[in-house]
Amino acid sequence: MATDFDRAGEHRREELGGLLEQGPFNVALRAAIVARGLSLDRIQDRLARKGVQVSLATLSYWQSGQRRPERPTSLRALEHLETVLEVPPNSLRNLLGPPSPRGRRGGSVPGLADLWPAKPEVAGLLGDVPTTPDRSLRRLTLHDRVLVGPDGREQAVRCTQVMRADCGGPDRALLVYDWDGSAGEEPVVTGLRNCTLGKVVTSEVSSLFAAELLFERPLAKGEHVLIEFEVRNPRREHAEPATTEAYFRRFRRSVREYLLEVCFDPAAVPRRCQHFTSPPGDTSAETAQLLKLGLSDSVLALGRDFGPGHFGIRWYY
């Protein structure tokens, strides 16, 4: 007869299996530690027997999400940690996205060409748009809610973001968007809150456009602003149903918290969804993991201290 203790252990193993597939890293690590039944002291001791020196503070930071293993020595320690915790090789390592900068002084910020390697015309697109105010803003939280239509394609994106002024004076944010359409049927920016629409420019050679989102007034240094808007794509009357689609953000600087939510029309629920990240302009170094659809036909991915790089969700029919 199965006892309550046995059932609890089985439930923890099932939960751990799901977390090792989907993440996030710190939650999966914490679940693995609980399932193994070892204290951090005992884990540190077992790692030391393997010649791996990891402080208790570091282990605590990893499982709380305050830090993650990024340096080569930390990644090697993670391999041994997987053995100690008796989880499959690379199961925790695969949950790590690209390295995230911590705001170090002198750290390089990718240029626009680095984020859009296949569309170098983005630099010319912004030739008449002042970008200095936007570069003075620090993205703190960003929530994208992507609405997918019955054809399986992106229908609209609703965005809420909170920013802080690194210096006094910024009075606008910049939106650069690729709608993968044709000239004459550009998206519409609507649903603005705490901002108004300024200059809008479109590329003559690709499906890119940029728009200024003007604040109510210039910000003082350290001041915060919250803005909301929606980008709605034009309808495609004769488009073929999608087979594979994706939505992703290109980050030049780190964002403290990014929540990406994709909501599917009941007529276009995909057979598989995948969360992916990659360094700026380098899709060959992509890290991906499967996502499970919720009861509301939606999926989400959360990134903390992410960037620079690409962060997105891909879906398959």
CSV table of C-alpha atoms in Angstrom, one decimal:
chain,number,residue,atom,x,y,z
A,1,MET,CA,0.0,0.0,0.0
A,2,ALA,CA,1.3,3.4,-1.0
A,3,THR,CA,1.8,5.8,1.9
A,4,ASP,CA,1.2,9.6,1.9
A,5,PHE,CA,5.0,9.9,2.1
A,6,ASP,CA,5.4,7.7,-1.1
A,7,ARG,CA,2.8,9.7,-2.9
A,8,ALA,CA,4.4,13.0,-1.9
A,9,GLY,CA,7.8,11.8,-3.2
A,10,GLU,CA,6.3,10.7,-6.5
A,11,HIS,CA,4.6,14.0,-6.9
A,12,ARG,CA,7.9,15.8,-6.2
A,13,ARG,CA,9.6,13.7,-8.9
A,14,GLU,CA,6.9,14.4,-11.4
A,15,GLU,CA,7.1,18.1,-10.7
A,16,LEU,CA,10.9,18.0,-11.0
A,17,GLY,CA,10.6,16.3,-14.3
A,18,GLY,CA,8.5,19.1,-15.7
A,19,LEU,CA,10.7,21.8,-14.3
A,20,LEU,CA,13.8,20.2,-15.8
A,21,GLU,CA,12.1,20.5,-19.2
A,22,GLN,CA,10.6,24.0,-18.9
A,23,GLY,CA,12.5,25.8,-16.1
A,24,PRO,CA,13.2,28.4,-15.0
A,25,PHE,CA,16.7,27.4,-13.9
A,26,ASN,CA,16.5,28.5,-10.2
A,27,VAL,CA,13.1,26.9,-9.6
A,28,ALA,CA,14.3,23.6,-11.2
A,29,LEU,CA,17.5,23.7,-9.1
A,30,ARG,CA,15.6,24.3,-5.9
A,31,ALA,CA,13.2,21.4,-6.7
A,32,ALA,CA,16.1,19.1,-7.5
A,33,ILE,CA,17.7,20.0,-4.1
A,34,VAL,CA,14.4,19.3,-2.3
A,35,ALA,CA,13.8,16.0,-4.2
A,36,ARG,CA,17.4,14.9,-3.3
A,37,GLY,CA,16.8,15.7,0.4
A,38,LEU,CA,20.3,17.3,0.9
A,39,SER,CA,21.1,20.5,2.7
A,40,LEU,CA,23.3,23.0,1.0
A,41,ASP,CA,26.1,22.1,3.5
A,42,ARG,CA,26.0,18.5,2.4
A,43,ILE,CA,25.9,19.4,-1.2
A,44,GLN,CA,28.9,21.7,-0.8
A,45,ASP,CA,30.7,18.8,1.0
A,46,ARG,CA,30.0,16.3,-1.8
A,47,LEU,CA,31.2,18.8,-4.4
A,48,ALA,CA,34.4,19.4,-2.4
A,49,ARG,CA,35.1,15.6,-2.5
A,50,LYS,CA,35.0,15.9,-6.3
A,51,GLY,CA,37.5,18.7,-6.1
A,52,VAL,CA,34.9,21.4,-6.8
A,53,GLN,CA,34.9,24.4,-4.5
A,54,VAL,CA,31.5,26.3,-4.4
A,55,SER,CA,30.5,28.6,-1.5
A,56,LEU,CA,27.3,28.2,0.3
A,57,ALA,CA,26.4,31.7,-0.7
A,58,THR,CA,26.8,30.9,-4.4
A,59,LEU,CA,24.6,27.8,-4.1
A,60,SER,CA,22.0,29.9,-2.3
A,61,TYR,CA,22.2,32.6,-5.0
A,62,TRP,CA,21.7,30.1,-7.7
A,63,GLN,CA,18.6,28.5,-6.2
A,64,SER,CA,17.0,31.9,-5.3
A,65,GLY,CA,17.6,33.3,-8.8
A,66,GLN,CA,19.8,36.2,-7.6
A,67,ARG,CA,22.6,34.8,-9.7
A,68,ARG,CA,23.2,32.0,-12.1
A,69,PRO,CA,26.3,30.1,-13.2
A,70,GLU,CA,27.9,31.8,-16.2
A,71,ARG,CA,31.7,31.7,-15.9
A,72,PRO,CA,33.5,28.5,-17.2
A,73,THR,CA,34.4,27.4,-13.6
A,74,SER,CA,30.8,27.8,-12.5
A,75,LEU,CA,29.5,25.8,-15.5
A,76,ARG,CA,32.0,23.0,-14.7
A,77,ALA,CA,30.7,23.0,-11.1
A,78,LEU,CA,27.2,22.8,-12.4
A,79,GLU,CA,28.1,19.5,-14.2
A,80,HIS,CA,29.2,18.0,-10.9
A,81,LEU,CA,26.2,19.4,-9.1
A,82,GLU,CA,23.9,17.6,-11.6
A,83,THR,CA,25.6,14.3,-10.6
A,84,VAL,CA,25.2,15.1,-6.9
A,85,LEU,CA,21.5,15.8,-7.3
A,86,GLU,CA,21.1,12.7,-9.5
A,87,VAL,CA,19.4,14.6,-12.4
A,88,PRO,CA,20.1,13.8,-16.1
A,89,PRO,CA,23.3,15.3,-17.5
A,90,ASN,CA,22.9,18.8,-18.8
A,91,SER,CA,19.3,19.0,-17.7
A,92,LEU,CA,20.0,22.1,-15.5
A,93,ARG,CA,22.7,23.4,-17.9
A,94,ASN,CA,20.1,23.5,-20.8
A,95,LEU,CA,17.9,25.8,-18.8
A,96,LEU,CA,20.4,28.6,-18.8
A,97,GLY,CA,20.0,31.2,-21.5
A,98,PRO,CA,22.8,33.4,-22.8
A,99,PRO,CA,25.0,35.2,-20.2
A,100,SER,CA,23.3,38.3,-18.9
A,101,PRO,CA,25.3,41.5,-18.1
A,102,ARG,CA,24.9,43.0,-14.6
A,103,GLY,CA,25.3,46.6,-15.6
A,104,ARG,CA,29.1,46.7,-15.4
A,105,ARG,CA,30.6,50.0,-16.4
A,106,GLY,CA,32.4,49.9,-19.7
A,107,GLY,CA,30.3,46.9,-20.9
A,108,SER,CA,29.6,47.0,-24.6
A,109,VAL,CA,26.1,47.6,-25.9
A,110,PRO,CA,25.3,46.0,-29.2
A,111,GLY,CA,24.5,48.3,-32.1
A,112,LEU,CA,21.3,48.0,-34.1
A,113,ALA,CA,23.1,46.2,-36.8
A,114,ASP,CA,24.1,43.5,-34.3
A,115,LEU,CA,20.4,43.0,-33.3
A,116,TRP,CA,19.1,43.0,-36.9
A,117,PRO,CA,21.9,41.3,-38.9
A,118,ALA,CA,19.5,40.3,-41.7
A,119,LYS,CA,18.1,43.8,-42.0
A,120,PRO,CA,21.0,46.3,-42.0
A,121,GLU,CA,18.5,48.9,-43.3
A,122,VAL,CA,17.3,49.4,-39.7
A,123,ALA,CA,20.1,52.0,-39.2
A,124,GLY,CA,18.9,54.1,-42.1
A,125,LEU,CA,15.3,53.7,-40.9
A,126,LEU,CA,16.3,55.6,-37.7
A,127,GLY,CA,18.3,58.3,-39.4
A,128,ASP,CA,15.6,60.9,-38.9
A,129,VAL,CA,14.5,59.7,-35.4
A,130,PRO,CA,16.3,60.9,-32.3
A,131,THR,CA,17.5,57.9,-30.4
A,132,THR,CA,19.4,59.6,-27.6
A,133,PRO,CA,16.4,60.0,-25.2
A,134,ASP,CA,15.6,56.3,-25.6
A,135,ARG,CA,19.2,55.3,-24.7
A,136,SER,CA,18.9,57.2,-21.4
A,137,LEU,CA,16.1,54.9,-20.3
A,138,ARG,CA,16.6,51.7,-18.3
A,139,ARG,CA,13.9,49.0,-18.9
A,140,LEU,CA,12.9,47.6,-15.6
A,141,THR,CA,9.8,45.5,-16.4
A,142,LEU,CA,8.3,44.6,-19.7
A,143,HIS,CA,5.2,42.5,-20.5
A,144,ASP,CA,4.3,41.5,-24.0
A,145,ARG,CA,1.0,39.8,-24.6
A,146,VAL,CA,0.9,38.4,-28.1
A,147,LEU,CA,-2.5,37.6,-29.6
A,148,VAL,CA,-2.4,34.9,-32.3
A,149,GLY,CA,-5.3,34.9,-34.8
A,150,PRO,CA,-7.2,31.9,-36.3
A,151,ASP,CA,-4.6,31.7,-39.2
A,152,GLY,CA,-1.9,31.0,-36.6
A,153,ARG,CA,-0.1,34.3,-37.2
A,154,GLU,CA,0.5,37.2,-34.9
A,155,GLN,CA,-2.5,39.5,-34.8
A,156,ALA,CA,-1.6,42.1,-32.2
A,157,VAL,CA,0.9,42.7,-29.4
A,158,ARG,CA,-0.1,44.5,-26.2
A,159,CYS,CA,2.8,46.0,-24.3
A,160,THR,CA,3.3,47.3,-20.8
A,161,GLN,CA,6.7,48.6,-19.7
A,162,VAL,CA,8.2,50.4,-16.8
A,163,MET,CA,11.3,52.5,-17.3
A,164,ARG,CA,13.7,54.6,-15.2
A,165,ALA,CA,15.6,57.6,-16.4
A,166,ASP,CA,19.4,57.2,-16.0
A,167,CYS,CA,19.7,61.0,-16.4
A,168,GLY,CA,17.4,64.0,-16.6
A,169,GLY,CA,15.6,64.8,-19.8
A,170,PRO,CA,14.3,61.7,-21.7
A,171,ASP,CA,10.9,62.5,-23.0
A,172,ARG,CA,10.2,59.5,-25.4
A,173,ALA,CA,10.8,55.8,-25.9
A,174,LEU,CA,11.5,54.2,-29.3
A,175,LEU,CA,9.6,51.3,-30.8
A,176,VAL,CA,11.1,49.3,-33.7
A,177,TYR,CA,8.8,46.6,-35.1
A,178,ASP,CA,9.0,44.0,-37.9
A,179,TRP,CA,5.5,42.9,-39.0
A,180,ASP,CA,6.6,40.6,-41.8
A,181,GLY,CA,4.2,42.2,-44.3
A,182,SER,CA,4.2,44.2,-47.4
A,183,ALA,CA,4.3,48.0,-48.1
A,184,GLY,CA,0.9,49.7,-47.9
A,185,GLU,CA,-0.4,47.6,-45.0
A,186,GLU,CA,1.6,48.8,-42.1
A,187,PRO,CA,0.5,48.0,-38.5
A,188,VAL,CA,-1.4,50.5,-36.4
A,189,VAL,CA,-0.2,51.7,-32.9
A,190,THR,CA,-3.2,52.2,-30.6
A,191,GLY,CA,-4.3,51.8,-27.0
A,192,LEU,CA,-1.7,54.3,-25.8
A,193,ARG,CA,-1.6,55.0,-22.0
A,194,ASN,CA,0.7,57.7,-20.5
A,195,CYS,CA,2.2,58.4,-23.9
A,196,THR,CA,1.2,59.7,-27.3
A,197,LEU,CA,2.4,58.7,-30.8
A,198,GLY,CA,5.1,60.8,-32.3
A,199,LYS,CA,7.0,60.4,-35.5
A,200,VAL,CA,6.4,57.1,-37.4
A,201,VAL,CA,8.8,56.0,-40.2
A,202,THR,CA,8.7,52.9,-42.4
A,203,SER,CA,11.4,51.1,-44.4
A,204,GLU,CA,11.1,51.2,-48.2
A,205,VAL,CA,12.9,47.9,-48.6
A,206,SER,CA,11.5,45.7,-45.8
A,207,SER,CA,8.7,45.3,-43.3
A,208,LEU,CA,10.2,47.5,-40.6
A,209,PHE,CA,8.8,50.5,-39.0
A,210,ALA,CA,9.8,52.7,-36.0
A,211,ALA,CA,7.7,55.0,-33.9
A,212,GLU,CA,8.3,57.5,-31.1
A,213,LEU,CA,6.2,57.1,-27.9
A,214,LEU,CA,6.2,60.6,-26.4
A,215,PHE,CA,5.8,60.9,-22.6
A,216,GLU,CA,3.6,63.5,-20.9
A,217,ARG,CA,6.7,65.4,-19.9
A,218,PRO,CA,10.5,65.0,-19.7
A,219,LEU,CA,11.7,62.8,-16.8
A,220,ALA,CA,14.0,63.8,-14.0
A,221,LYS,CA,17.0,61.6,-13.2
A,222,GLY,CA,15.9,58.4,-11.4
A,223,GLU,CA,12.2,59.0,-12.2
A,224,HIS,CA,10.0,56.1,-13.4
A,225,VAL,CA,7.4,56.0,-16.2
A,226,LEU,CA,4.9,53.3,-17.1
A,227,ILE,CA,3.5,53.2,-20.7
A,228,GLU,CA,1.2,50.9,-22.5
A,229,PHE,CA,0.4,50.5,-26.2
A,230,GLU,CA,-0.8,48.0,-28.7
A,231,VAL,CA,0.6,47.2,-32.2
A,232,ARG,CA,-2.1,45.7,-34.4
A,233,ASN,CA,-1.2,44.0,-37.6
A,234,PRO,CA,-3.3,44.3,-40.8
A,235,ARG,CA,-5.5,41.4,-41.8
A,236,ARG,CA,-4.3,39.1,-44.5
A,237,GLU,CA,-7.3,38.1,-46.5
A,238,HIS,CA,-5.7,35.5,-48.7
A,239,ALA,CA,-2.8,34.3,-46.6
A,240,GLU,CA,-2.1,30.6,-46.2
A,241,PRO,CA,-2.3,29.2,-42.7
A,242,ALA,CA,0.9,29.3,-40.8
A,243,THR,CA,3.1,26.3,-40.2
A,244,THR,CA,5.8,27.8,-37.9
A,245,GLU,CA,5.7,31.2,-36.4
A,246,ALA,CA,7.6,33.1,-33.7
A,247,TYR,CA,7.6,36.3,-31.7
A,248,PHE,CA,10.7,37.6,-30.0
A,249,ARG,CA,12.2,40.8,-28.6
A,250,ARG,CA,15.7,42.1,-29.4
A,251,PHE,CA,17.3,43.6,-26.3
A,252,ARG,CA,20.3,46.0,-26.5
A,253,ARG,CA,20.6,46.3,-22.8
A,254,SER,CA,19.5,44.1,-19.9
A,255,VAL,CA,15.9,44.1,-18.7
A,256,ARG,CA,15.2,43.4,-15.1
A,257,GLU,CA,12.1,41.3,-15.8
A,258,TYR,CA,10.6,40.4,-19.1
A,259,LEU,CA,7.3,38.4,-19.4
A,260,LEU,CA,6.3,37.1,-22.8
A,261,GLU,CA,2.8,35.7,-23.1
A,262,VAL,CA,1.4,34.2,-26.3
A,263,CYS,CA,-2.4,33.7,-26.5
A,264,PHE,CA,-3.8,31.5,-29.3
A,265,ASP,CA,-7.2,31.7,-31.0
A,266,PRO,CA,-9.2,28.4,-30.3
A,267,ALA,CA,-9.0,27.7,-34.0
A,268,ALA,CA,-5.2,27.9,-34.1
A,269,VAL,CA,-3.9,26.0,-31.1
A,270,PRO,CA,-0.4,24.8,-32.0
A,271,ARG,CA,0.8,21.2,-31.5
A,272,ARG,CA,4.1,22.4,-29.9
A,273,CYS,CA,5.6,25.6,-28.4
A,274,GLN,CA,9.2,26.4,-27.6
A,275,HIS,CA,10.9,29.2,-25.7
A,276,PHE,CA,14.2,30.3,-27.1
A,277,THR,CA,17.0,32.8,-26.4
A,278,SER,CA,20.2,33.7,-28.3
A,279,PRO,CA,23.0,36.2,-28.1
A,280,PRO,CA,22.7,39.3,-30.3
A,281,GLY,CA,22.7,38.4,-34.0
A,282,ASP,CA,23.9,34.8,-33.3
A,283,THR,CA,21.1,32.3,-33.8
A,284,SER,CA,23.6,29.4,-34.0
A,285,ALA,CA,24.1,29.7,-30.2
A,286,GLU,CA,20.3,29.5,-29.5
A,287,THR,CA,19.1,27.8,-26.3
A,288,ALA,CA,15.6,26.4,-26.4
A,289,GLN,CA,13.2,24.5,-24.2
A,290,LEU,CA,9.6,23.2,-24.6
A,291,LEU,CA,6.6,25.0,-23.2
A,292,LYS,CA,3.3,23.5,-22.1
A,293,LEU,CA,0.0,25.1,-23.2
A,294,GLY,CA,-2.2,26.3,-20.4
A,295,LEU,CA,-5.9,25.6,-20.1
A,296,SER,CA,-6.6,29.0,-21.6
A,297,ASP,CA,-4.6,28.1,-24.8
A,298,SER,CA,-1.6,30.3,-23.8
A,299,VAL,CA,2.0,29.9,-23.0
A,300,LEU,CA,4.4,32.2,-21.2
A,301,ALA,CA,8.2,32.6,-20.6
A,302,LEU,CA,9.8,34.8,-18.0
A,303,GLY,CA,13.3,36.3,-18.1
A,304,ARG,CA,15.1,38.1,-15.3
A,305,ASP,CA,18.2,40.3,-15.8
A,306,PHE,CA,18.1,39.2,-19.5
A,307,GLY,CA,20.1,40.8,-22.3
A,308,PRO,CA,21.5,41.8,-24.5
A,309,GLY,CA,20.1,39.2,-26.9
A,310,HIS,CA,16.9,37.7,-28.4
A,311,PHE,CA,14.1,36.3,-26.2
A,312,GLY,CA,11.1,34.7,-27.8
A,313,ILE,CA,8.5,31.9,-28.2
A,314,ARG,CA,8.1,29.8,-31.3
A,315,TRP,CA,5.0,27.7,-32.2
A,316,TYR,CA,4.5,24.8,-34.6
A,317,TYR,CA,1.4,23.5,-36.4
